[in-house]
């Protein structure tokens, strides 16, 4: 029973203590997390956030028809796709990065920021928690500008300032520079992380839409490895292997 007690202590320390005047400590999301794939999501988890089409605007539908993804009903061979990840080694951006089947690592720097490391393409996000506003002075970027706040036991990440060069998923759903992404991270138990993603882009979609992902905590010895796109040909061969269904 002793290991269970030790696991429970960090979670108990994050709870508010009514009437005490003590500030509530932020929950610790640190660790390496791997995607949980449910039976329902298994048919599409590698390339889409949901099995149905999001409600697109005419502009969004037109942009969508221009894409040639390597997944889904419109899928073409990887060599024929115009997926920006496979044409120029461009980063996938977020939220798409979550669809690539590789772990993420969350590192907490108390009072300053939360760092999210994606093993895929060795992506790094800095989510500032020190009260600073969004940084849009540098113009649109691949990963956007992220700031984070705590709402009880939920870490809310607000991101704007994206360029329009990435796809939302691997089916080719587009977005504009008006994309506003809100991610809500919550540790539902010691070993499970839930992320609710709300995608709001009035230029591309008729209304905001929300999806949910779940991750499981990997053992302490688990580490994020280096994975980079050296050139299109090499990365394309790698993607053929990575996209193959698990046996």
Tab-separated table of C-alpha atoms in Angstrom:
chain	number	residue	atom	x	y	z
A	1	UNK	CA	0.000	0.000	0.000
A	2	UNK	CA	2.928	2.358	0.569
A	3	UNK	CA	3.586	3.086	-3.169
A	4	UNK	CA	-0.065	4.104	-3.576
A	5	UNK	CA	0.257	6.561	-0.707
A	6	UNK	CA	3.322	8.148	-2.255
A	7	UNK	CA	1.535	8.549	-5.599
A	8	UNK	CA	-1.472	10.164	-3.942
A	9	UNK	CA	0.476	12.808	-2.002
A	10	UNK	CA	1.357	15.063	-5.011
A	11	UNK	CA	-2.260	14.993	-6.153
A	12	UNK	CA	-3.584	15.827	-2.687
A	13	UNK	CA	-1.213	18.771	-2.425
A	14	UNK	CA	-2.830	20.337	-5.465
A	15	UNK	CA	-6.284	20.558	-3.910
A	16	UNK	CA	-7.644	23.836	-2.606
A	17	UNK	CA	-8.036	24.150	1.168
A	18	UNK	CA	-11.139	26.309	1.701
A	19	UNK	CA	-10.874	29.009	4.351
A	20	UNK	CA	-7.160	28.548	5.026
A	21	UNK	CA	-5.858	31.468	2.992
A	22	UNK	CA	-3.215	29.239	1.408
A	23	UNK	CA	-2.733	29.555	-2.343
A	24	UNK	CA	-3.589	26.484	-4.348
A	25	UNK	CA	-0.508	24.778	-5.773
A	26	UNK	CA	-0.534	24.081	-9.499
A	27	UNK	CA	-0.829	20.374	-10.362
A	28	UNK	CA	2.339	18.795	-11.717
A	29	UNK	CA	1.952	17.653	-15.319
A	30	UNK	CA	5.631	16.768	-15.704
A	31	UNK	CA	6.673	13.530	-17.338
A	32	UNK	CA	6.782	11.691	-20.629
A	33	UNK	CA	3.320	10.889	-21.951
A	34	UNK	CA	2.227	8.427	-24.642
A	35	UNK	CA	-1.047	8.559	-26.528
A	36	UNK	CA	-3.887	6.273	-25.424
A	37	UNK	CA	-5.697	4.848	-28.445
A	38	UNK	CA	-9.243	3.680	-27.808
A	39	UNK	CA	-10.989	1.037	-29.862
A	40	UNK	CA	-13.285	3.728	-31.280
A	41	UNK	CA	-10.436	5.992	-32.432
A	42	UNK	CA	-8.147	3.283	-33.775
A	43	UNK	CA	-9.441	3.557	-37.384
A	44	UNK	CA	-8.495	7.253	-37.618
A	45	UNK	CA	-6.152	8.211	-34.741
A	46	UNK	CA	-3.071	8.482	-36.988
A	47	UNK	CA	-4.551	11.075	-39.300
A	48	UNK	CA	-7.640	12.768	-37.801
A	49	UNK	CA	-8.998	14.013	-34.498
A	50	UNK	CA	-12.515	12.769	-35.139
A	51	UNK	CA	-14.313	10.477	-37.602
A	52	UNK	CA	-16.582	13.229	-38.967
A	53	UNK	CA	-15.838	16.304	-41.033
A	54	UNK	CA	-15.600	19.629	-39.177
A	55	UNK	CA	-18.034	22.340	-40.366
A	56	UNK	CA	-16.037	24.271	-42.958
A	57	UNK	CA	-16.729	27.668	-44.502
A	58	UNK	CA	-16.652	28.067	-48.306
A	59	UNK	CA	-13.068	29.367	-47.971
A	60	UNK	CA	-12.138	26.330	-45.865
A	61	UNK	CA	-13.759	23.903	-48.296
A	62	UNK	CA	-11.928	25.441	-51.248
A	63	UNK	CA	-8.584	25.178	-49.463
A	64	UNK	CA	-9.390	21.615	-48.413
A	65	UNK	CA	-10.027	20.578	-52.027
A	66	UNK	CA	-6.544	21.835	-52.953
A	67	UNK	CA	-4.839	19.433	-50.555
A	68	UNK	CA	-3.588	15.998	-51.547
A	69	UNK	CA	-3.132	14.050	-48.307
A	70	UNK	CA	-1.600	10.604	-48.022
A	71	UNK	CA	-4.345	9.454	-45.629
A	72	UNK	CA	-8.102	8.988	-45.751
A	73	UNK	CA	-10.515	8.556	-48.625
A	74	UNK	CA	-8.634	11.153	-50.701
A	75	UNK	CA	-5.257	9.635	-49.922
A	76	UNK	CA	-2.540	9.512	-52.575
A	77	UNK	CA	0.901	7.864	-52.451
A	78	UNK	CA	3.304	9.761	-50.196
A	79	UNK	CA	5.373	10.708	-53.244
A	80	UNK	CA	2.355	12.546	-54.737
A	81	UNK	CA	1.149	14.409	-51.666
A	82	UNK	CA	1.413	18.168	-51.230
A	83	UNK	CA	1.519	17.738	-47.463
A	84	UNK	CA	3.859	20.527	-46.260
A	85	UNK	CA	5.574	18.166	-43.812
A	86	UNK	CA	6.796	16.036	-46.719
A	87	UNK	CA	7.595	18.953	-49.016
A	88	UNK	CA	10.395	20.974	-47.509
A	89	UNK	CA	10.668	19.313	-44.092
A	90	UNK	CA	8.275	21.883	-42.629
A	91	UNK	CA	7.122	21.379	-39.029
A	92	UNK	CA	3.579	20.042	-38.597
A	93	UNK	CA	2.587	22.726	-36.108
A	94	UNK	CA	-0.149	22.236	-33.555
A	95	UNK	CA	-2.602	20.693	-33.125
A	96	UNK	CA	-1.423	18.327	-35.874
A	97	UNK	CA	1.719	17.346	-33.913
A	98	UNK	CA	-0.504	15.320	-31.578
A	99	UNK	CA	-1.537	13.010	-34.441
A	100	UNK	CA	1.960	11.699	-35.056
A	101	UNK	CA	2.370	8.554	-32.907
A	102	UNK	CA	5.261	9.698	-30.756
A	103	UNK	CA	5.420	10.679	-27.073
A	104	UNK	CA	5.472	14.171	-25.621
A	105	UNK	CA	7.292	15.421	-22.554
A	106	UNK	CA	6.026	18.173	-20.261
A	107	UNK	CA	8.509	20.137	-18.164
A	108	UNK	CA	7.307	22.616	-15.548
A	109	UNK	CA	9.356	25.697	-14.683
A	110	UNK	CA	7.345	27.088	-11.738
A	111	UNK	CA	6.313	30.705	-12.075
A	112	UNK	CA	7.753	31.072	-15.559
A	113	UNK	CA	6.647	28.538	-18.152
A	114	UNK	CA	5.632	25.031	-19.074
A	115	UNK	CA	7.716	23.467	-21.833
A	116	UNK	CA	6.158	20.857	-24.123
A	117	UNK	CA	8.603	18.674	-26.059
A	118	UNK	CA	7.342	16.587	-28.961
A	119	UNK	CA	9.527	13.672	-29.984
A	120	UNK	CA	8.198	13.997	-33.522
A	121	UNK	CA	10.432	16.423	-35.435
A	122	UNK	CA	11.978	17.428	-32.083
A	123	UNK	CA	9.457	20.242	-31.675
A	124	UNK	CA	9.539	22.536	-28.643
A	125	UNK	CA	6.796	24.797	-27.278
A	126	UNK	CA	7.238	27.389	-24.560
A	127	UNK	CA	3.961	28.113	-22.767
A	128	UNK	CA	4.549	31.173	-20.592
A	129	UNK	CA	2.801	31.284	-17.229
A	130	UNK	CA	4.323	34.490	-15.801
A	131	UNK	CA	1.464	36.744	-16.913
A	132	UNK	CA	3.039	38.072	-20.095
A	133	UNK	CA	0.741	38.700	-23.094
A	134	UNK	CA	0.945	36.944	-26.442
A	135	UNK	CA	3.997	37.829	-28.519
A	136	UNK	CA	2.849	38.717	-32.024
A	137	UNK	CA	5.635	41.190	-32.789
A	138	UNK	CA	7.598	38.573	-34.720
A	139	UNK	CA	4.658	37.814	-37.002
A	140	UNK	CA	2.950	34.458	-37.680
A	141	UNK	CA	4.966	31.373	-36.727
A	142	UNK	CA	4.717	27.601	-37.157
A	143	UNK	CA	3.866	26.880	-33.497
A	144	UNK	CA	2.170	30.168	-32.607
A	145	UNK	CA	2.435	32.179	-29.392
A	146	UNK	CA	1.290	30.329	-26.277
A	147	UNK	CA	0.412	31.548	-22.798
A	148	UNK	CA	-0.947	29.407	-19.983
A	149	UNK	CA	-3.127	29.864	-16.915
A	150	UNK	CA	-4.532	27.523	-14.292
A	151	UNK	CA	-8.247	27.025	-13.773
A	152	UNK	CA	-8.376	24.814	-10.701
A	153	UNK	CA	-6.711	21.547	-11.667
A	154	UNK	CA	-6.760	22.355	-15.407
A	155	UNK	CA	-3.893	23.984	-17.284
A	156	UNK	CA	-5.365	26.155	-20.052
A	157	UNK	CA	-3.077	26.964	-22.975
A	158	UNK	CA	-4.159	29.779	-25.289
A	159	UNK	CA	-2.336	29.963	-28.630
A	160	UNK	CA	-2.619	32.457	-31.500
A	161	UNK	CA	-0.205	33.899	-34.063
A	162	UNK	CA	0.004	30.898	-36.386
A	163	UNK	CA	1.044	31.076	-39.994
A	164	UNK	CA	-1.265	29.343	-42.481
A	165	UNK	CA	1.324	26.935	-43.890
A	166	UNK	CA	0.360	23.869	-41.864
A	167	UNK	CA	-2.606	21.507	-41.899
A	168	UNK	CA	-4.722	20.860	-38.815
A	169	UNK	CA	-4.454	17.126	-39.394
A	170	UNK	CA	-3.054	14.613	-41.858
A	171	UNK	CA	-6.230	14.665	-43.975
A	172	UNK	CA	-5.450	18.149	-45.277
A	173	UNK	CA	-7.899	20.244	-43.278
A	174	UNK	CA	-6.587	23.794	-43.618
A	175	UNK	CA	-6.523	26.773	-41.320
A	176	UNK	CA	-5.901	30.474	-41.691
A	177	UNK	CA	-3.791	32.909	-39.687
A	178	UNK	CA	-6.928	33.530	-37.613
A	179	UNK	CA	-6.573	30.118	-35.972
A	180	UNK	CA	-7.080	30.255	-32.207
A	181	UNK	CA	-6.248	27.043	-30.358
A	182	UNK	CA	-7.204	26.404	-26.731
A	183	UNK	CA	-5.813	23.299	-25.015
A	184	UNK	CA	-7.034	22.198	-21.589
A	185	UNK	CA	-4.628	19.807	-19.839
A	186	UNK	CA	-5.921	17.900	-16.820
A	187	UNK	CA	-4.360	15.045	-14.937
A	188	UNK	CA	-7.414	12.895	-14.269
A	189	UNK	CA	-5.386	10.474	-12.149
A	190	UNK	CA	-1.724	9.824	-11.373
A	191	UNK	CA	-1.083	8.121	-14.715
A	192	UNK	CA	-3.602	9.687	-17.105
A	193	UNK	CA	-3.491	13.064	-18.837
A	194	UNK	CA	-6.540	14.428	-20.666
A	195	UNK	CA	-6.211	17.164	-23.297
A	196	UNK	CA	-9.300	18.912	-24.655
A	197	UNK	CA	-8.558	20.851	-27.848
A	198	UNK	CA	-10.844	23.608	-29.096
A	199	UNK	CA	-10.149	24.790	-32.637
A	200	UNK	CA	-11.566	28.184	-33.558
A	201	UNK	CA	-10.873	29.655	-36.987
A	202	UNK	CA	-13.806	31.732	-38.297
A	203	UNK	CA	-12.234	32.032	-41.737
A	204	UNK	CA	-11.945	28.278	-42.247
A	205	UNK	CA	-14.673	26.780	-40.027
A	206	UNK	CA	-18.308	27.651	-39.460
A	207	UNK	CA	-18.001	27.213	-35.695
A	208	UNK	CA	-15.425	26.151	-33.107
A	209	UNK	CA	-15.024	22.409	-32.576
A	210	UNK	CA	-13.578	20.434	-29.682
A	211	UNK	CA	-11.854	17.061	-29.526
A	212	UNK	CA	-10.352	15.096	-26.665
A	213	UNK	CA	-7.100	13.147	-26.404
A	214	UNK	CA	-5.790	11.000	-23.564
A	215	UNK	CA	-2.226	10.107	-22.645
A	216	UNK	CA	-0.659	7.658	-20.216
A	217	UNK	CA	2.418	8.384	-18.118
A	218	UNK	CA	5.526	6.533	-19.235
A	219	UNK	CA	8.041	5.064	-16.745
A	220	UNK	CA	10.620	7.499	-15.259
A	221	UNK	CA	13.420	6.011	-17.359
A	222	UNK	CA	11.571	6.813	-20.594
A	223	UNK	CA	13.230	9.564	-22.598
A	224	UNK	CA	12.483	11.676	-25.645
A	225	UNK	CA	14.748	10.756	-28.555
A	226	UNK	CA	16.050	12.949	-31.359
A	227	UNK	CA	13.946	12.850	-34.504
A	228	UNK	CA	14.576	15.410	-37.233
A	229	UNK	CA	13.733	15.768	-40.907
A	230	UNK	CA	17.049	15.758	-42.767
A	231	UNK	CA	15.595	15.724	-46.265
A	232	UNK	CA	12.286	14.986	-47.942
A	233	UNK	CA	13.281	11.605	-49.382
A	234	UNK	CA	14.607	10.195	-46.128
A	235	UNK	CA	11.666	11.543	-44.138
A	236	UNK	CA	9.168	10.166	-46.651
A	237	UNK	CA	10.604	6.662	-46.276
A	238	UNK	CA	10.424	7.031	-42.511
A	239	UNK	CA	6.793	8.162	-42.666
A	240	UNK	CA	5.819	5.086	-44.682
A	241	UNK	CA	7.040	2.947	-41.786
A	242	UNK	CA	5.628	5.165	-39.038
A	243	UNK	CA	2.187	5.289	-40.681
A	244	UNK	CA	1.875	1.516	-40.965
A	245	UNK	CA	-0.844	0.156	-38.651
A	246	UNK	CA	0.435	-1.467	-35.489
A	247	UNK	CA	0.303	-5.268	-35.462
